């Protein structure tokens, strides 16, 4: 298949620049794969589509405030974006301006609260960076770092926690698992009260999630890798749903990637910690998930290919056309879709 098979026209004004005031008041498009219907709802209506015994799988990763602004000893301003912890205080980072940050360069952040040295240039132009500080690194990041918002968001984020799910727990993501941004504490309690089990996985979302597909044939694209783990209590909930003929409903493509990476042919999962570079596009046979809550994805993206694999490319593209016509809000701070 060609990458152009997953293109669609999106007016720029439909790219949501700020989060909606109340998380669960975003719009919800409901797709029924059997009936090929499209319904327009509000996100809190998701409760009506969940059944007792279903297992809702959420990703409890936490986004690091990983965008840092500092200065070189010359006074020149630089930007550093943390991508991945390599070992201890050494991280893989994107730096700007790249041509000015050679190995040996020293950088200072926030009056010396945090210091760094560029150690090496890595494949793809990222840098190996060592950080020096007193105290606890994550607390310093919370104090001076900014949220690494996607490149299509140009507005300043006034509240850091709005690019964080309410159940975010484990630090490590360079981007939010955005399908989860629609949930409130109250909505989750109502879902549990209905008899729906909530299982948790942790997948640390990498910046590669925004990497465009540059190859003409989608099969030639090399998928980025992301680290994940799942615990026994959550494995038990997922397998119980499978054994009882209930649905496993993934909240977001990140949870989906974990489940489809570790499921056996019967859809059962086991305790696991690993990296996944699973690449899901039309033709893929899903083993574990039965339904998906997700946002609206970029044209020609691997995420659009994933939802097309689940629901069918033409049906998804028709739904996206409808979303444009109805002026849905797109991407990270946008509206949601439920594919059942």
XYZ file of C-alpha atoms in Angstrom:
340
model
C 0.000 0.000 0.000
C 1.089 3.584 -0.659
C 1.486 6.227 2.028
C -0.788 8.466 -0.068
C -3.605 5.953 0.561
C -3.731 7.370 4.092
C -3.905 11.048 3.234
C -6.832 13.362 3.874
C -7.515 17.099 3.755
C -7.517 18.860 7.112
C -8.132 22.596 7.503
C -5.469 23.974 9.843
C -8.047 25.635 12.069
C -9.317 22.191 13.153
C -5.995 21.319 14.824
C -6.767 21.829 18.525
C -4.251 24.217 20.077
C -5.491 24.083 23.667
C -7.247 21.457 25.796
C -11.000 21.700 26.271
C -12.019 23.127 29.665
C -13.552 19.911 31.043
C -11.812 16.746 29.899
C -14.864 14.547 29.324
C -16.803 17.245 27.447
C -14.857 16.669 24.230
C -16.813 15.188 21.344
C -16.903 11.459 20.675
C -17.413 9.859 17.281
C -18.624 6.274 17.616
C -17.914 3.813 14.802
C -19.632 0.425 14.766
C -17.572 -1.852 12.536
C -20.376 -4.369 11.935
C -23.077 -1.843 11.042
C -20.665 0.675 9.474
C -22.470 3.476 11.320
C -21.149 6.820 12.559
C -22.646 8.436 15.680
C -21.856 11.822 17.230
C -21.726 11.889 21.017
C -19.946 13.586 23.946
C -17.036 11.729 25.566
C -18.831 11.048 28.847
C -21.332 9.010 26.754
C -18.599 6.351 26.486
C -20.216 4.862 29.588
C -23.217 3.805 27.464
C -20.947 1.762 25.168
C -19.116 -0.177 27.887
C -20.566 -3.413 29.284
C -20.108 -5.201 32.633
C -17.169 -7.593 32.361
C -15.403 -5.556 29.671
C -11.760 -4.738 30.397
C -10.630 -1.184 29.718
C -6.837 -0.989 29.298
C -5.177 2.350 30.080
C -1.550 3.493 29.755
C -0.327 5.036 33.025
C 2.919 6.485 31.687
C 3.766 10.025 32.765
C 5.141 12.716 30.459
C 8.429 14.245 31.553
C 8.595 18.057 31.346
C 11.493 17.325 29.052
C 11.952 20.579 27.095
C 14.779 22.643 28.594
C 16.050 26.087 27.613
C 19.596 26.994 28.586
C 22.725 28.865 27.567
C 26.240 27.974 26.460
C 29.266 29.566 28.126
C 29.226 32.094 25.247
C 25.744 33.185 26.296
C 24.132 31.675 23.184
C 20.673 30.232 23.845
C 20.032 26.536 23.275
C 17.141 24.102 23.550
C 17.464 20.506 24.789
C 14.712 17.893 24.567
C 15.157 14.720 26.623
C 14.307 11.616 24.617
C 15.562 8.582 26.499
C 17.533 7.819 29.650
C 20.568 5.795 28.547
C 22.202 5.219 31.933
C 22.190 7.200 35.160
C 22.376 10.893 34.309
C 23.208 10.326 30.636
C 20.329 10.902 28.212
C 19.720 10.849 24.486
C 18.505 14.323 23.526
C 17.472 16.430 20.565
C 19.368 19.740 20.654
C 18.927 23.051 18.866
C 20.841 24.583 17.185
C 22.384 21.197 16.404
C 25.421 22.470 14.491
C 26.509 24.577 17.505
C 26.356 21.812 20.117
C 29.421 19.673 19.526
C 30.914 17.141 21.991
C 32.512 18.944 24.939
C 30.050 21.855 24.888
C 28.807 22.892 28.351
C 25.236 24.126 28.877
C 23.692 25.787 31.937
C 19.984 25.846 32.796
C 18.179 28.175 35.216
C 21.146 29.930 36.863
C 23.086 26.701 37.312
C 20.307 24.662 38.932
C 21.034 22.130 36.198
C 24.158 21.779 34.064
C 24.959 19.552 31.111
C 27.804 18.467 28.874
C 27.424 17.196 25.307
C 29.264 13.857 25.240
C 28.720 12.532 21.747
C 26.749 12.802 18.505
C 24.491 9.772 18.028
C 23.039 8.217 14.897
C 20.379 10.493 13.400
C 21.971 13.611 14.886
C 20.706 13.289 18.455
C 23.193 13.924 21.276
C 24.386 11.920 24.246
C 24.162 14.414 27.119
C 25.347 14.141 30.730
C 23.471 16.193 33.355
C 24.955 17.504 36.608
C 22.858 18.739 39.531
C 22.272 18.602 43.270
C 19.107 16.971 44.528
C 16.562 14.865 42.611
C 16.604 15.100 38.813
C 12.839 14.690 38.288
C 12.088 17.390 40.869
C 14.423 19.774 39.047
C 12.698 18.904 35.744
C 9.317 19.646 37.314
C 10.661 23.011 38.396
C 12.336 24.193 35.196
C 11.209 21.913 32.338
C 8.365 22.530 29.916
C 6.020 19.944 28.432
C 7.300 18.663 25.057
C 4.183 19.546 23.078
C 3.821 18.170 19.534
C 5.159 20.358 16.704
C 1.658 21.229 15.438
C 0.709 22.929 18.749
C 1.794 26.562 18.761
C -0.100 27.877 21.799
C 1.570 27.930 25.205
C 0.196 25.357 27.659
C -0.978 27.241 30.749
C -1.371 24.197 33.019
C 1.247 21.425 32.772
C -1.131 18.732 34.002
C -3.439 19.167 30.998
C -0.894 17.280 28.863
C -1.025 14.481 31.418
C -3.693 11.840 32.009
C -5.310 11.909 35.460
C -3.906 8.422 36.095
C -0.319 9.155 34.939
C 2.071 7.436 37.351
C 5.438 6.362 35.924
C 7.815 8.971 34.442
C 9.265 8.250 31.029
C 7.225 9.599 28.100
C 8.209 12.246 25.594
C 4.542 12.610 24.553
C 1.192 11.967 26.213
C -0.982 8.912 25.473
C -3.618 11.376 24.326
C -6.679 9.093 24.163
C -6.500 9.022 27.953
C -6.697 12.810 28.304
C -10.514 12.653 28.057
C -11.036 10.735 31.302
C -11.922 12.358 34.632
C -11.756 10.748 38.089
C -15.550 10.815 38.228
C -15.980 9.136 34.838
C -13.529 6.366 35.734
C -15.423 5.723 38.996
C -18.700 5.471 37.078
C -17.100 3.061 34.609
C -15.877 0.821 37.442
C -19.261 1.038 39.183
C -20.830 -0.353 35.995
C -18.720 -3.516 36.394
C -16.015 -2.682 33.873
C -12.523 -3.793 34.945
C -9.687 -1.317 34.446
C -6.251 -2.767 33.668
C -3.062 -0.739 33.408
C -0.044 -1.039 31.164
C 2.961 1.271 30.988
C 4.372 2.220 27.605
C 6.718 5.201 27.493
C 5.763 7.119 24.362
C 8.770 8.178 22.300
C 9.139 11.253 20.115
C 9.172 8.780 17.201
C 5.392 8.739 17.449
C 5.475 12.010 15.475
C 7.962 10.748 12.880
C 6.414 10.894 9.410
C 6.369 7.940 7.038
C 8.786 8.980 4.309
C 8.793 5.791 2.231
C 6.317 5.569 -0.645
C 5.363 1.976 0.211
C 4.193 1.752 3.818
C 5.724 -1.730 4.203
C 9.193 -0.147 3.868
C 8.773 2.134 6.895
C 10.976 1.318 9.884
C 8.924 1.620 13.079
C 10.338 3.299 16.182
C 10.808 1.306 19.395
C 9.170 2.048 22.776
C 9.675 0.516 26.230
C 6.742 -1.081 28.072
C 5.788 -3.327 30.967
C 2.662 -4.976 32.363
C 2.084 -6.435 35.844
C 0.411 -9.668 36.948
C -2.757 -8.101 38.387
C -3.410 -6.389 35.050
C -2.623 -9.539 33.056
C -5.242 -11.341 35.168
C -7.948 -8.771 34.350
C -7.264 -8.917 30.607
C -7.170 -12.718 30.486
C -10.359 -12.934 32.572
C -12.195 -10.836 29.974
C -10.882 -13.097 27.208
C -11.869 -16.278 29.075
C -15.391 -14.973 29.710
C -15.966 -13.806 26.142
C -15.971 -10.133 27.153
C -14.248 -7.309 25.295
C -10.762 -5.935 25.792
C -10.991 -2.225 25.006
C -7.737 -0.371 24.484
C -7.521 3.273 25.494
C -5.186 4.606 22.853
C -2.833 3.178 20.280
C -0.098 2.906 22.927
C -2.066 0.408 25.048
C -2.953 -1.383 21.818
C 0.732 -1.680 20.872
C 1.530 -3.315 24.214
C -1.339 -5.813 24.058
C -0.761 -6.807 20.442
C 2.990 -7.167 21.095
C 2.572 -9.696 23.899
C -0.704 -11.536 23.106
C -0.693 -15.173 22.060
C -2.955 -16.489 19.287
C -5.882 -16.735 21.751
C -5.477 -13.123 22.839
C -4.064 -14.011 26.251
C -1.214 -11.942 27.682
C 1.567 -12.573 30.220
C 3.737 -10.448 32.500
C 6.381 -8.794 30.365
C 8.896 -5.945 30.204
C 10.404 -5.287 26.806
C 10.715 -2.878 23.888
C 8.194 -3.003 21.079
C 8.539 -1.819 17.511
C 5.281 -3.454 16.402
C 3.961 -1.913 13.189
C 0.239 -2.337 12.609
C -1.237 -1.498 9.205
C -4.089 -2.933 7.067
C -3.817 -6.688 6.746
C -2.830 -7.115 10.391
C -4.979 -9.583 12.375
C -5.684 -8.307 15.885
C -5.169 -10.922 18.589
C -6.155 -9.167 21.808
C -8.101 -5.924 21.458
C -11.779 -5.899 20.511
C -12.369 -2.141 20.543
C -10.344 1.067 20.678
C -10.724 4.565 22.118
C -8.457 6.931 20.213
C -8.001 10.493 18.990
C -7.938 11.714 15.385
C -4.512 11.167 13.854
C -2.239 12.970 11.407
C -2.562 12.288 7.677
C -0.178 9.599 6.382
C 0.788 8.571 9.951
C 1.402 5.084 11.338
C -1.400 5.740 13.852
C -3.896 6.350 11.060
C -2.696 3.084 9.536
C -3.297 1.292 12.852
C -6.932 2.437 13.129
C -7.408 1.602 9.432
C -6.172 -1.926 10.163
C -8.852 -2.236 12.852
C -11.837 -0.673 11.101
C -10.950 -0.634 7.390
C -9.230 2.175 5.495
C -12.218 3.431 3.516
C -14.527 3.434 6.540
C -11.946 5.349 8.601
C -11.306 7.900 5.848
C -15.075 8.400 5.444
C -15.297 8.973 9.203
C -12.456 11.501 9.032
C -14.238 13.353 6.202
C -17.333 13.453 8.390
C -15.253 14.736 11.316
C -13.884 17.555 9.144
C -17.397 18.412 7.930
C -18.703 18.457 11.512
C -15.686 20.502 12.650
C -14.305 18.037 15.161
C -11.065 19.073 16.904
C -8.036 17.067 15.742
C -4.868 15.565 17.221
C -3.493 15.632 20.793
C -5.884 18.146 22.405
C -8.721 17.200 20.056
C -11.825 15.039 20.155
C -12.097 11.266 20.452
C -13.268 8.253 18.457
C -14.569 4.921 19.747
C -14.213 2.014 17.348
C -16.310 -0.962 18.437
